[in-house]
Amino acid sequence: MGRYLIHKLASLVPVLLGISLAAFVLGVLSLGDPAELALSQGGYEPTQEQIQAMAHQMGLDAPYPVQYLRWVGRALTGDLGDSYSSRMPVAQELGRRLPVTLKLAVCAMALACAGGLLLGCTAAAFRGRWPDRLIQAVLNLQLSIPAFWLALLLILLFAETLGWLPTSGNGGLRYMILPASVLSSATMATAARLTRSSLLAELGRQYCTAASARGIGRWRLVLRNALPNAIVPVVALLGNSLGGMLGGSVIVESIFALPGIGSYALEAINNRDYPALQGYVLLTGAVYVAITLLVDILSMLLDPKVRLGGRKI
Amino acid sequence: MTDGLRIKDLSVTFQLRDRDVRAVDGVSVHFPAGQITGIIGESGCGKSVLGMAVLGLLPPYAKAAGSITLDGSPLLGTRRALGVKLGLIPQNPAESLNPARTVQAHLSEALRPLSLSRREAKAWSAQLLRDFGFPDPARVLKAYPHELSGGMQQRVLCAVGSACTPAWLLADEPTKGLDSALRDQVLDTLGSMRGRGVASMLVITHDLTLARSLCQSLAVMYAGQVLEMGQGVLEHPLHPYTAAFLNALPEHGFQPIQGIAPRAGQRLPGCPFAPRCPHCRERCTRERPGACQPESQHMVRCFLYE
């Protein structure tokens, strides 16, 4: 297992390099001269000399590989450059916004885990009967409704008509209920479906027949016997979704006016704020990779065969 | 009441997408209590399906009709007797233990009907393992199935199946895929069950050596039906199928049975063995032979004995 981990960590190095390269190339390929862009925010028209001086100051006259190494070096020390639009350090802005996205992602993931497992287990326990059919219908609906539309419907019902929950904004947990529901909806449905099919595959195996012969009930069979084996692919799926959610959802954050990193990326795109976008790509890429690694380790720990190695007693 | 296990007109049909396959076809048989009864037959003759029907563990797409009673109370459609009155030693030990759970978890689950406390269950589990030849139960209890050898897995399953000392135990192909040393071990273990309070056993097998040395009486199945049942089936077979089957054994000269076995689920109006039977008469292809009892404790379904 130790060797596997080292191997896994080593394989992350090229991935991280690739992400940083992609983020850097994004800046290079961007339309317009960064020096001119940096100077001309707010309607100001800089002169040619000013632009050249700025380019030199920003190191843009150096060859690309040198620029890349300088940029990576600064990124490693936490300096992602200054935003063109706000003149503030990108790292500081991302640090301010990350907690909002984090809160949203954790809430959404909690909902997706709870709902996905609950619905999947119930559907599998009542296979082919009405609870199963009802759950399957709901899951199909969840998968086919687009997030932005679901968000508007929920706002209409729970915020406008019933007045139970705030429409938008950032605050306590109450503010997270609607955005997290929208963000988790599709993931919950996918997880529930995978849980159901994975459970049914396990329930058809010999050890479940043997467990039934001990006279145990339906729920004990599903939850205690089949689920520990069926959950492994579900954990992988949910982990990947968490990686995605931590990137911030542009749609959900925009609709619910949440100042997370997803809406920051959207603003950066609108303002052609390349340092901000580069910082965003670098951060979310690194987070995604880290989550994937954690999920890999968790999946391994769930399987006693891997956890204990080939030990025999 | 120790009437034993009574099966009456039992049919099990698997409803497949395009057709129905009848795996057990009108079986009526009585397994007396206090005996080890073997059910022998070729692969696909329906013996395992019969066993699963007795346990009520048929898959959802299987339909069972008829009646099964254990000491007078009906078994079909209820799982109340499982674990308490009726235990299972499943086939294929490596596949029959949950890979994600420890031996302790298996045993605790099997002991649940006794409603013991945690500590009692632990002590009881350890004692069970000791009974089944584990001198150091503490380590085995903490182990996961993959850490055990095949023979250990088999013995753990025996301990799990008989944890609540059910009066009846069903062993499904207990020696399938085991080498001869392990087979002898299983034989010993199964034999020791009766000393532990398990009075009656049903052993499903196609291992005739096991059947001969372990079982007091045997039921012979062919094409979903029990053709012959009783004591001394292997010593003096009555049914032409049993005789032909024994002649096909290596030690009896390897004479193959003429013809081919009916396809799974293929139904004949008469005796299922009629097309291959050397004694076949016109009546055999038309009519199902009823149960005859030419000897005491020995039933056969064949017109030869009417």
Coordinates of C-alpha atoms in Angstrom, one line a residue:
Chain A
M1 CA 0.0 0.0 0.0
G2 CA 2.9 2.4 0.8
R3 CA 4.4 1.7 -2.6
Y4 CA 1.1 2.3 -4.3
L5 CA 0.8 5.6 -2.5
I6 CA 4.3 6.7 -3.6
H7 CA 3.5 5.6 -7.2
K8 CA 0.2 7.6 -7.0
L9 CA 1.9 10.7 -5.7
A10 CA 4.6 10.5 -8.4
S11 CA 1.9 10.3 -11.1
L12 CA 0.4 13.5 -9.8
V13 CA 3.5 15.5 -10.7
P14 CA 3.0 15.5 -14.5
V15 CA -0.7 16.2 -14.0
L16 CA 0.1 19.3 -11.9
L17 CA 2.7 20.4 -14.4
G18 CA 0.1 20.1 -17.1
I19 CA -2.4 22.1 -15.2
S20 CA 0.1 24.9 -14.6
L21 CA 1.2 24.8 -18.2
A22 CA -2.4 25.1 -19.4
A23 CA -3.0 28.0 -17.0
F24 CA 0.1 29.8 -18.3
V25 CA -0.7 29.2 -22.0
L26 CA -4.1 30.6 -21.3
G27 CA -2.4 33.9 -20.5
V28 CA -0.1 33.8 -23.4
L29 CA -2.8 33.0 -25.9
S30 CA -5.1 35.7 -24.6
L31 CA -6.2 38.4 -27.0
G32 CA -4.6 41.7 -26.5
D33 CA -1.3 42.8 -24.9
P34 CA -1.4 42.1 -21.1
A35 CA 0.7 45.2 -20.5
E36 CA -1.8 47.3 -22.4
L37 CA -4.7 45.6 -20.7
A38 CA -3.2 46.2 -17.3
L39 CA -2.8 49.9 -18.0
S40 CA -6.1 50.5 -19.9
Q41 CA -8.6 49.4 -17.3
G42 CA -11.2 52.1 -16.5
G43 CA -11.1 53.8 -20.0
Y44 CA -7.5 55.1 -19.7
E45 CA -5.5 55.1 -23.0
P46 CA -1.8 54.5 -22.3
T47 CA 0.9 55.7 -24.7
Q48 CA 3.2 53.3 -26.5
E49 CA 6.1 54.1 -24.2
Q50 CA 4.0 53.5 -21.1
I51 CA 3.0 50.1 -22.5
Q52 CA 6.6 49.1 -23.3
A53 CA 7.7 50.2 -19.8
M54 CA 4.9 48.1 -18.3
A55 CA 5.8 45.1 -20.5
H56 CA 9.4 45.3 -19.2
Q57 CA 8.2 45.7 -15.7
M58 CA 5.9 42.7 -16.0
G59 CA 8.7 40.6 -17.6
L60 CA 6.8 40.1 -20.8
D61 CA 9.9 40.8 -23.0
A62 CA 11.5 37.6 -21.7
P63 CA 11.2 34.3 -23.6
Y64 CA 8.1 32.2 -22.8
P65 CA 9.9 29.4 -20.9
V66 CA 11.6 32.0 -18.7
Q67 CA 8.2 33.7 -18.2
Y68 CA 6.7 30.3 -17.3
L69 CA 9.3 29.4 -14.8
R70 CA 9.1 32.9 -13.1
W71 CA 5.3 32.5 -13.0
V72 CA 5.4 29.0 -11.5
G73 CA 8.0 30.2 -9.0
R74 CA 5.8 33.0 -7.9
A75 CA 2.7 30.8 -7.8
L76 CA 4.5 28.4 -5.5
T77 CA 5.1 31.2 -3.1
G78 CA 1.5 32.1 -3.2
D79 CA 1.8 35.0 -5.5
L80 CA -0.6 34.7 -8.4
G81 CA -0.2 38.2 -9.6
D82 CA -2.5 41.1 -9.4
S83 CA -5.9 41.3 -10.9
Y84 CA -6.2 43.7 -13.9
S85 CA -9.6 44.9 -12.8
S86 CA -9.3 45.3 -9.1
R87 CA -5.5 45.7 -8.8
M88 CA -5.7 43.4 -5.8
P89 CA -3.6 40.3 -5.5
V90 CA -5.5 37.3 -7.1
A91 CA -4.4 35.0 -4.3
Q92 CA -6.0 37.3 -1.7
E93 CA -9.2 37.5 -3.6
L94 CA -9.4 33.7 -4.1
G95 CA -8.7 33.2 -0.4
R96 CA -11.6 35.5 0.4
R97 CA -14.0 33.7 -1.9
L98 CA -12.9 30.1 -1.4
P99 CA -14.7 29.6 2.0
V100 CA -18.1 30.5 0.4
T101 CA -17.5 27.9 -2.3
L102 CA -16.2 25.4 0.3
K103 CA -19.4 25.9 2.4
L104 CA -21.6 25.4 -0.6
A105 CA -19.7 22.3 -1.8
V106 CA -19.7 20.7 1.6
C107 CA -23.5 21.3 2.0
A108 CA -24.2 20.0 -1.5
M109 CA -22.0 17.0 -1.0
A110 CA -23.7 16.2 2.3
L111 CA -27.1 16.3 0.6
A112 CA -25.9 14.2 -2.3
C113 CA -24.4 11.6 0.0
A114 CA -27.4 11.3 2.2
G115 CA -30.0 11.5 -0.5
G116 CA -28.1 9.3 -2.9
L117 CA -27.5 6.5 -0.5
L118 CA -31.0 6.7 1.1
L119 CA -32.8 6.6 -2.3
G120 CA -30.4 4.0 -3.8
C121 CA -30.7 1.7 -0.8
T122 CA -34.5 2.0 -0.6
A123 CA -34.9 1.4 -4.3
A124 CA -32.7 -1.7 -4.1
A125 CA -34.4 -3.0 -1.0
F126 CA -37.8 -2.8 -2.8
R127 CA -36.6 -3.8 -6.2
G128 CA -39.3 -3.8 -8.8
R129 CA -42.0 -2.7 -6.3
W130 CA -43.7 0.7 -6.1
P131 CA -41.0 2.4 -3.9
D132 CA -38.4 1.4 -6.4
R133 CA -40.4 2.7 -9.4
L134 CA -41.3 6.0 -7.6
I135 CA -37.6 6.6 -6.7
Q136 CA -36.5 5.8 -10.3
A137 CA -39.0 8.3 -11.6
V138 CA -37.8 11.0 -9.3
L139 CA -34.2 10.3 -10.2
N140 CA -35.0 10.6 -13.9
L141 CA -36.6 13.9 -13.3
Q142 CA -33.6 15.1 -11.2
L143 CA -31.2 14.1 -14.0
S144 CA -33.2 15.8 -16.8
I145 CA -34.0 19.1 -15.2
P146 CA -31.3 21.7 -15.9
A147 CA -29.7 23.3 -12.9
F148 CA -30.6 26.9 -13.8
W149 CA -34.3 26.0 -14.3
L150 CA -34.4 24.0 -11.1
A151 CA -32.9 27.0 -9.2
L152 CA -35.6 29.3 -10.6
L153 CA -38.4 26.9 -9.7
L154 CA -37.1 26.4 -6.2
I155 CA -36.7 30.2 -5.6
L156 CA -40.2 30.7 -6.9
L157 CA -41.7 28.1 -4.6
F158 CA -39.7 28.4 -1.4
A159 CA -38.5 32.0 -1.5
E160 CA -41.2 33.9 -3.4
T161 CA -44.4 31.9 -2.8
L162 CA -43.9 30.3 0.6
G163 CA -41.3 32.8 1.9
W164 CA -39.5 30.1 3.9
L165 CA -36.0 30.7 2.6
P166 CA -34.0 33.7 1.4
T167 CA -33.8 34.2 -2.3
S168 CA -30.1 34.8 -2.5
G169 CA -27.0 36.0 -0.8
N170 CA -24.5 34.7 1.6
G171 CA -25.2 34.1 5.3
G172 CA -26.0 31.3 7.6
L173 CA -26.9 27.7 6.7
R174 CA -30.4 28.9 5.7
Y175 CA -28.9 30.6 2.8
M176 CA -27.2 27.4 1.7
I177 CA -30.3 25.2 1.5
L178 CA -31.5 26.3 -1.9
P179 CA -28.2 26.6 -3.7
A180 CA -26.9 23.3 -2.2
S181 CA -30.1 21.5 -3.3
V182 CA -29.7 22.7 -6.8
L183 CA -26.0 21.9 -6.9
S184 CA -26.5 18.4 -5.5
S185 CA -29.5 17.4 -7.5
A186 CA -27.9 15.7 -10.5
T187 CA -25.1 14.2 -8.4
M188 CA -27.6 12.8 -5.9
A189 CA -29.5 11.2 -8.8
T190 CA -26.4 9.7 -10.3
A191 CA -25.2 8.4 -6.9
A192 CA -28.6 6.9 -6.1
R193 CA -28.7 5.1 -9.5
L194 CA -25.2 3.8 -9.0
T195 CA -25.9 2.7 -5.4
R196 CA -29.0 0.8 -6.6
S197 CA -27.4 -1.0 -9.4
S198 CA -24.3 -1.8 -7.4
L199 CA -26.4 -3.1 -4.5
L200 CA -28.4 -5.3 -6.8
A201 CA -25.3 -6.8 -8.3
E202 CA -24.0 -7.6 -4.7
L203 CA -27.4 -8.9 -3.6
G204 CA -27.2 -11.5 -6.4
R205 CA -24.0 -12.8 -5.1
Q206 CA -23.6 -16.0 -3.1
Y207 CA -22.6 -14.3 0.2
C208 CA -25.9 -12.5 0.2
T209 CA -27.9 -15.7 -0.2
A210 CA -25.9 -17.2 2.6
A211 CA -26.6 -14.1 4.7
S212 CA -30.3 -14.4 4.0
A213 CA -30.2 -18.0 5.3
R214 CA -29.3 -16.6 8.7
G215 CA -32.9 -15.3 8.8
I216 CA -32.0 -11.6 8.7
G217 CA -34.4 -8.9 7.4
R218 CA -34.4 -7.0 4.2
W219 CA -32.7 -3.9 5.6
R220 CA -30.0 -5.7 7.5
L221 CA -29.2 -7.6 4.3
V222 CA -29.0 -4.4 2.2
L223 CA -27.3 -2.1 4.7
R224 CA -25.0 -4.4 6.6
N225 CA -24.1 -7.1 4.1
A226 CA -24.4 -5.7 0.6
L227 CA -23.7 -2.0 1.1
P228 CA -20.1 -2.2 2.4
N229 CA -19.2 -3.9 -0.8
A230 CA -21.5 -1.9 -3.1
I231 CA -20.4 1.5 -1.8
V232 CA -16.9 1.5 -3.3
P233 CA -17.8 2.8 -6.8
V234 CA -20.3 5.2 -5.2
V235 CA -17.5 6.8 -3.1
A236 CA -15.4 7.2 -6.3
L237 CA -18.3 8.9 -8.1
L238 CA -19.1 11.2 -5.2
G239 CA -15.4 12.1 -4.7
N240 CA -15.1 13.1 -8.4
S241 CA -18.3 15.3 -8.0
L242 CA -16.8 16.9 -4.9
G243 CA -13.8 17.9 -6.9
G244 CA -16.0 19.5 -9.5
M245 CA -18.1 21.2 -6.8
L246 CA -15.0 22.7 -5.2
G247 CA -14.3 24.4 -8.5
G248 CA -17.4 26.4 -7.8
S249 CA -20.5 26.3 -9.8
V250 CA -20.8 29.3 -12.1
I251 CA -24.5 28.8 -12.6
V252 CA -25.5 28.3 -9.0
E253 CA -23.2 31.0 -7.6
S254 CA -24.5 33.5 -10.1
I255 CA -28.2 32.8 -9.6
F256 CA -27.9 32.8 -5.8
A257 CA -25.5 35.8 -5.8
L258 CA -22.9 33.9 -3.8
P259 CA -19.4 35.4 -3.9
G260 CA -17.6 32.1 -4.5
I261 CA -14.8 31.3 -6.8
G262 CA -17.2 30.2 -9.6
S263 CA -18.7 33.7 -9.9
Y264 CA -15.1 35.1 -9.6
A265 CA -14.1 33.1 -12.7
L266 CA -17.2 34.4 -14.5
E267 CA -16.3 38.0 -13.7
A268 CA -12.7 37.4 -14.7
I269 CA -13.8 36.1 -18.1
N270 CA -16.1 39.1 -18.6
N271 CA -13.3 41.5 -17.7
R272 CA -10.6 39.6 -19.6
D273 CA -8.8 39.5 -16.3
Y274 CA -6.2 36.8 -17.2
P275 CA -4.2 36.7 -14.0
A276 CA -7.5 36.0 -12.1
L277 CA -8.4 33.3 -14.5
Q278 CA -5.0 31.8 -14.4
G279 CA -5.2 31.7 -10.6
Y280 CA -8.6 30.1 -10.7
V281 CA -7.5 27.4 -13.1
L282 CA -4.4 26.6 -11.0
L283 CA -6.3 26.5 -7.8
T284 CA -9.3 24.4 -8.9
G285 CA -7.0 22.1 -10.9
A286 CA -4.8 21.5 -7.8
V287 CA -7.9 21.0 -5.6
Y288 CA -9.3 18.5 -8.0
V289 CA -6.2 16.5 -8.1
A290 CA -5.9 16.5 -4.3
I291 CA -9.5 15.3 -3.9
T292 CA -9.0 12.5 -6.5
L293 CA -6.0 11.3 -4.5
L294 CA -8.0 11.4 -1.3
V295 CA -10.8 9.4 -2.9
D296 CA -8.3 6.8 -4.2
I297 CA -7.0 6.3 -0.7
L298 CA -10.4 6.2 0.8
S299 CA -11.6 3.6 -1.8
M300 CA -8.5 1.5 -0.9
L301 CA -9.3 1.7 2.8
L302 CA -12.8 0.5 2.2
D303 CA -11.6 -2.8 0.8
P304 CA -10.1 -5.0 3.5
K305 CA -8.2 -7.0 0.9
V306 CA -6.3 -3.9 -0.1
R307 CA -6.2 -2.5 3.5
L308 CA -4.6 -5.6 5.0
G309 CA -2.6 -6.7 2.0
G310 CA -2.3 -10.4 1.2
R311 CA -2.0 -11.3 4.9
K312 CA -3.0 -14.8 5.9
I313 CA -3.6 -16.0 9.4
Chain B
M1 CA -43.8 -32.7 16.6
T2 CA -40.9 -34.1 14.7
D3 CA -42.7 -35.0 11.5
G4 CA -39.7 -34.0 9.4
L5 CA -39.6 -32.1 6.1
R6 CA -42.5 -32.8 3.9
I7 CA -42.6 -31.6 0.3
K8 CA -45.8 -31.9 -1.7
D9 CA -46.3 -31.3 -5.4
L10 CA -43.5 -28.7 -5.4
S11 CA -42.8 -27.0 -8.7
V12 CA -40.3 -24.2 -9.2
T13 CA -40.5 -22.2 -12.4
F14 CA -38.0 -19.6 -13.5
Q15 CA -39.7 -17.0 -15.6
L16 CA -37.2 -16.0 -18.2
R17 CA -37.8 -13.3 -20.8
D18 CA -38.9 -15.6 -23.6
R19 CA -39.9 -18.8 -21.8
D20 CA -40.6 -20.5 -18.5
V21 CA -38.1 -23.0 -17.3
R22 CA -39.4 -25.5 -14.8
A23 CA -36.4 -26.6 -12.7
V24 CA -38.3 -28.6 -10.1
D25 CA -41.3 -30.5 -11.5
G26 CA -43.9 -31.8 -9.1
V27 CA -41.7 -33.2 -6.4
S28 CA -43.4 -34.9 -3.5
V29 CA -41.0 -36.4 -0.9
H30 CA -40.7 -36.8 2.8
F31 CA -37.4 -36.3 4.6
P32 CA -37.7 -37.9 8.0
A33 CA -36.3 -36.1 11.0
G34 CA -33.2 -37.4 12.7
Q35 CA -31.5 -38.6 9.5
I36 CA -28.9 -37.3 7.1
T37 CA -30.5 -37.4 3.7
G38 CA -28.6 -36.9 0.5
I39 CA -30.0 -35.5 -2.7
I40 CA -27.9 -36.6 -5.6
G41 CA -28.2 -36.0 -9.3
E42 CA -26.4 -34.6 -12.3
S43 CA -25.7 -30.9 -12.6
G44 CA -28.8 -29.1 -13.6
C45 CA -31.2 -31.7 -12.3
G46 CA -32.8 -29.2 -9.9
K47 CA -31.3 -30.4 -6.6
S48 CA -29.9 -27.0 -5.6
V49 CA -33.1 -25.3 -6.6
L50 CA -35.0 -27.7 -4.5
G51 CA -32.8 -26.8 -1.6
M52 CA -33.2 -23.1 -2.1
A53 CA -37.0 -23.6 -2.3
V54 CA -36.9 -25.3 1.1
L55 CA -35.0 -22.3 2.5
G56 CA -37.3 -19.8 0.7
L57 CA -34.3 -18.2 -0.9
L58 CA -35.3 -18.5 -4.5
P59 CA -34.4 -15.5 -6.7
P60 CA -37.3 -13.1 -7.3
Y61 CA -38.0 -14.3 -10.9
A62 CA -38.6 -17.9 -9.6
K63 CA -42.1 -19.0 -8.8
A64 CA -42.7 -21.9 -6.4
A65 CA -46.0 -23.8 -6.2
G66 CA -46.9 -26.6 -3.9
S67 CA -46.2 -27.0 -0.2
I68 CA -43.2 -27.5 2.0
T69 CA -43.8 -28.1 5.7
L70 CA -41.3 -28.5 8.5
D71 CA -42.7 -30.5 11.5
G72 CA -46.2 -29.6 10.3
S73 CA -45.7 -25.8 9.9
P74 CA -45.5 -24.4 6.4
L75 CA -42.2 -23.1 5.1
L76 CA -43.0 -21.8 1.7
G77 CA -43.4 -18.0 1.6
T78 CA -42.0 -17.4 5.0
R79 CA -38.4 -17.1 6.3
R80 CA -39.2 -17.3 9.9
A81 CA -37.6 -20.7 10.4
L82 CA -34.3 -19.6 8.8
G83 CA -31.3 -19.7 11.1
V84 CA -33.4 -21.0 14.1
K85 CA -34.9 -24.2 12.8
L86 CA -33.2 -24.4 9.4
G87 CA -29.6 -23.5 8.7
L88 CA -27.6 -23.4 5.5
I89 CA -24.1 -24.4 4.7
P90 CA -23.7 -22.8 1.3
Q91 CA -21.7 -24.1 -1.6
N92 CA -18.4 -22.4 -2.7
P93 CA -17.0 -21.2 0.6
A94 CA -14.9 -18.4 -1.0
E95 CA -18.0 -16.8 -2.4
S96 CA -20.2 -17.4 0.5
L97 CA -18.5 -15.2 3.1
N98 CA -18.9 -11.4 2.9
P99 CA -15.5 -10.0 1.8
A100 CA -16.1 -6.7 3.7
R101 CA -17.0 -8.2 7.1
T102 CA -15.1 -10.0 9.7
V103 CA -15.7 -13.6 10.9
Q104 CA -17.0 -12.1 14.2
A105 CA -19.6 -10.0 12.2
H106 CA -20.8 -13.2 10.4
L107 CA -21.1 -15.1 13.7
S108 CA -22.8 -12.3 15.6
E109 CA -25.4 -12.0 12.8
A110 CA -26.0 -15.7 12.9
L111 CA -26.5 -15.5 16.7
R112 CA -29.0 -12.7 16.6
P113 CA -32.0 -14.9 17.1
L114 CA -30.7 -15.8 20.5
S115 CA -30.7 -12.0 21.5
L116 CA -27.4 -12.3 23.4
S117 CA -25.5 -9.3 24.7
R118 CA -22.4 -8.2 22.8
R119 CA -20.1 -10.0 25.3
E120 CA -22.1 -13.1 25.3
A121 CA -22.2 -13.2 21.5
K122 CA -18.4 -12.8 21.5
A123 CA -17.9 -15.6 23.9
W124 CA -20.3 -17.8 22.1
S125 CA -18.7 -17.1 18.8
A126 CA -15.3 -18.1 20.2
Q127 CA -16.7 -21.3 21.5
L128 CA -18.3 -22.1 18.2
L129 CA -15.0 -21.6 16.4
R130 CA -13.3 -23.9 19.0
D131 CA -15.9 -26.5 18.3
F132 CA -15.1 -26.4 14.6
G133 CA -11.4 -26.9 15.1
F134 CA -9.9 -23.4 15.6
P135 CA -7.6 -23.6 18.6
D136 CA -7.1 -19.8 18.6
P137 CA -10.5 -18.2 17.9
A138 CA -9.6 -14.7 18.9
R139 CA -7.4 -14.1 15.8
V140 CA -9.9 -15.8 13.5
L141 CA -12.8 -13.7 14.8
K142 CA -11.0 -10.5 13.8
A143 CA -10.0 -11.9 10.4
Y144 CA -11.6 -11.1 7.1
P145 CA -12.6 -14.0 4.8
H146 CA -9.7 -13.5 2.4
E147 CA -7.2 -14.1 5.2
L148 CA -8.5 -17.6 5.7
S149 CA -7.6 -20.7 3.7
G150 CA -10.4 -22.6 1.9
G151 CA -10.7 -25.2 4.6
M152 CA -10.9 -22.5 7.3
Q153 CA -13.6 -20.7 5.3
Q154 CA -15.6 -23.9 5.0
R155 CA -15.4 -24.5 8.8
V156 CA -16.4 -20.9 9.5
L157 CA -19.4 -21.4 7.3
C158 CA -20.3 -24.5 9.2
A159 CA -20.0 -22.6 12.5
V160 CA -22.2 -19.8 11.1
G161 CA -24.8 -22.2 9.6
S162 CA -25.2 -24.1 12.8
A163 CA -24.7 -21.2 15.3
C164 CA -28.3 -21.4 16.7
T165 CA -28.2 -25.2 16.5
P166 CA -31.1 -25.5 14.0
A167 CA -32.8 -28.9 14.1
W168 CA -32.3 -29.1 10.3
L169 CA -29.3 -28.2 8.3
L170 CA -29.0 -28.0 4.6
A171 CA -25.6 -28.4 3.1
D172 CA -25.4 -27.4 -0.6
E173 CA -22.6 -29.1 -2.4
P174 CA -20.3 -29.0 0.6
T175 CA -17.4 -30.7 -1.3
K176 CA -17.7 -29.0 -4.6
G177 CA -14.3 -27.9 -5.9
L178 CA -12.4 -29.1 -2.8
D179 CA -9.4 -31.4 -3.0
S180 CA -9.5 -34.8 -1.3
A181 CA -7.8 -33.7 2.0
L182 CA -10.2 -30.9 2.4
R183 CA -13.1 -33.2 1.5
D184 CA -12.3 -35.5 4.3
Q185 CA -12.1 -32.5 6.7
V186 CA -15.6 -31.4 5.6
L187 CA -16.9 -34.9 6.0
D188 CA -15.6 -35.0 9.6
T189 CA -17.1 -31.5 10.2
L190 CA -20.5 -32.5 8.8
G191 CA -20.4 -35.7 10.7
S192 CA -19.7 -33.9 14.0
M193 CA -22.8 -31.7 13.5
R194 CA -25.1 -34.3 14.9
G195 CA -23.1 -34.3 18.1
R196 CA -23.8 -30.6 18.4
G197 CA -27.6 -31.0 18.4
V198 CA -28.3 -30.7 14.7
A199 CA -30.5 -33.8 14.4
S200 CA -31.3 -33.8 10.7
M201 CA -29.5 -32.9 7.6
L202 CA -30.1 -32.5 3.9
V203 CA -27.0 -32.8 1.9
I204 CA -27.1 -31.8 -1.8
T205 CA -24.3 -33.3 -3.7
H206 CA -23.0 -35.0 -6.7
D207 CA -20.2 -36.5 -4.8
L208 CA -21.2 -40.2 -4.4
T209 CA -18.4 -41.0 -2.0
L210 CA -19.7 -38.3 0.3
A211 CA -23.3 -39.4 -0.1
R212 CA -22.3 -43.0 0.7
S213 CA -20.3 -42.3 3.8
L214 CA -22.4 -39.5 5.3
C215 CA -26.0 -40.2 4.4
Q216 CA -28.5 -42.7 5.8
S217 CA -30.8 -42.3 2.9
L218 CA -30.6 -40.8 -0.6
A219 CA -33.0 -39.1 -3.0
V220 CA -32.1 -39.4 -6.7
M221 CA -33.1 -36.4 -8.8
Y222 CA -33.4 -36.3 -12.6
A223 CA -34.8 -33.6 -14.8
G224 CA -36.5 -31.8 -11.8
Q225 CA -38.1 -34.9 -10.3
V226 CA -37.2 -37.3 -7.5
L227 CA -37.2 -40.7 -9.1
E228 CA -36.0 -42.7 -6.2
M229 CA -35.6 -42.2 -2.5
G230 CA -34.7 -44.3 0.5
Q231 CA -32.1 -46.4 2.2
G232 CA -29.6 -48.5 0.2
V233 CA -30.2 -46.7 -3.0
L234 CA -26.6 -47.0 -4.1
E235 CA -26.3 -50.7 -3.0
H236 CA -29.4 -51.9 -4.8
P237 CA -30.9 -49.3 -7.1
L238 CA -34.5 -49.8 -8.1
H239 CA -34.9 -47.1 -10.8
P240 CA -33.4 -47.8 -14.2
Y241 CA -31.9 -44.3 -14.1
T242 CA -30.1 -44.9 -10.9
A243 CA -28.8 -48.2 -12.1
A244 CA -27.6 -46.7 -15.4
F245 CA -26.1 -43.8 -13.5
L246 CA -24.2 -46.1 -11.2
N247 CA -23.0 -48.2 -14.2
A248 CA -21.6 -45.0 -15.7
L249 CA -19.2 -44.6 -12.8
P250 CA -15.5 -45.4 -13.4
E251 CA -15.5 -48.2 -10.8
H252 CA -18.5 -49.9 -12.6
G253 CA -17.0 -49.9 -16.0
F254 CA -17.8 -46.4 -17.4
Q255 CA -20.8 -47.4 -19.4
P256 CA -22.4 -44.2 -20.5
I257 CA -26.2 -43.8 -20.4
Q258 CA -27.7 -43.9 -23.9
G259 CA -29.2 -40.8 -25.3
I260 CA -29.0 -37.3 -23.9
A261 CA -30.5 -35.7 -20.8
P262 CA -33.5 -33.5 -21.4
R263 CA -32.8 -29.8 -21.8
A264 CA -33.3 -27.7 -18.7
G265 CA -37.0 -27.1 -18.3
Q266 CA -38.0 -29.5 -21.1
R267 CA -41.1 -31.3 -19.9
L268 CA -42.2 -34.7 -20.9
P269 CA -45.7 -36.0 -20.3
G270 CA -44.4 -39.3 -19.0
C271 CA -41.4 -40.5 -17.0
P272 CA -38.5 -38.1 -17.7
F273 CA -36.1 -40.9 -18.2
A274 CA -38.4 -42.8 -20.7
P275 CA -36.5 -41.8 -23.9
R276 CA -33.3 -43.2 -22.6
C277 CA -34.6 -46.1 -20.5
P278 CA -33.9 -49.7 -21.7
H279 CA -37.2 -50.9 -20.0
C280 CA -39.3 -48.2 -21.6
R281 CA -42.8 -49.2 -22.5
E282 CA -45.5 -47.3 -24.4
R283 CA -47.1 -46.3 -21.1
C284 CA -43.9 -44.7 -19.8
T285 CA -44.0 -41.9 -22.4
R286 CA -47.7 -41.1 -21.7
E287 CA -48.1 -41.3 -18.0
R288 CA -46.2 -40.2 -15.0
P289 CA -45.4 -43.2 -12.8
G290 CA -46.7 -42.8 -9.2
A291 CA -44.7 -43.6 -6.1
C292 CA -44.2 -47.3 -5.3
Q293 CA -42.7 -48.8 -2.3
P294 CA -41.4 -52.2 -3.2
E295 CA -39.2 -52.3 -0.2
S296 CA -39.6 -50.7 3.2
Q297 CA -37.9 -47.3 3.4
H298 CA -37.4 -47.2 -0.3
M299 CA -39.6 -45.3 -2.7
V300 CA -39.3 -45.4 -6.5
R301 CA -41.3 -43.9 -9.3
C302 CA -41.3 -46.5 -12.0
F303 CA -44.0 -48.7 -13.6
L304 CA -41.7 -51.7 -13.3
Y305 CA -42.6 -52.0 -9.6
E306 CA -46.3 -51.5 -9.8

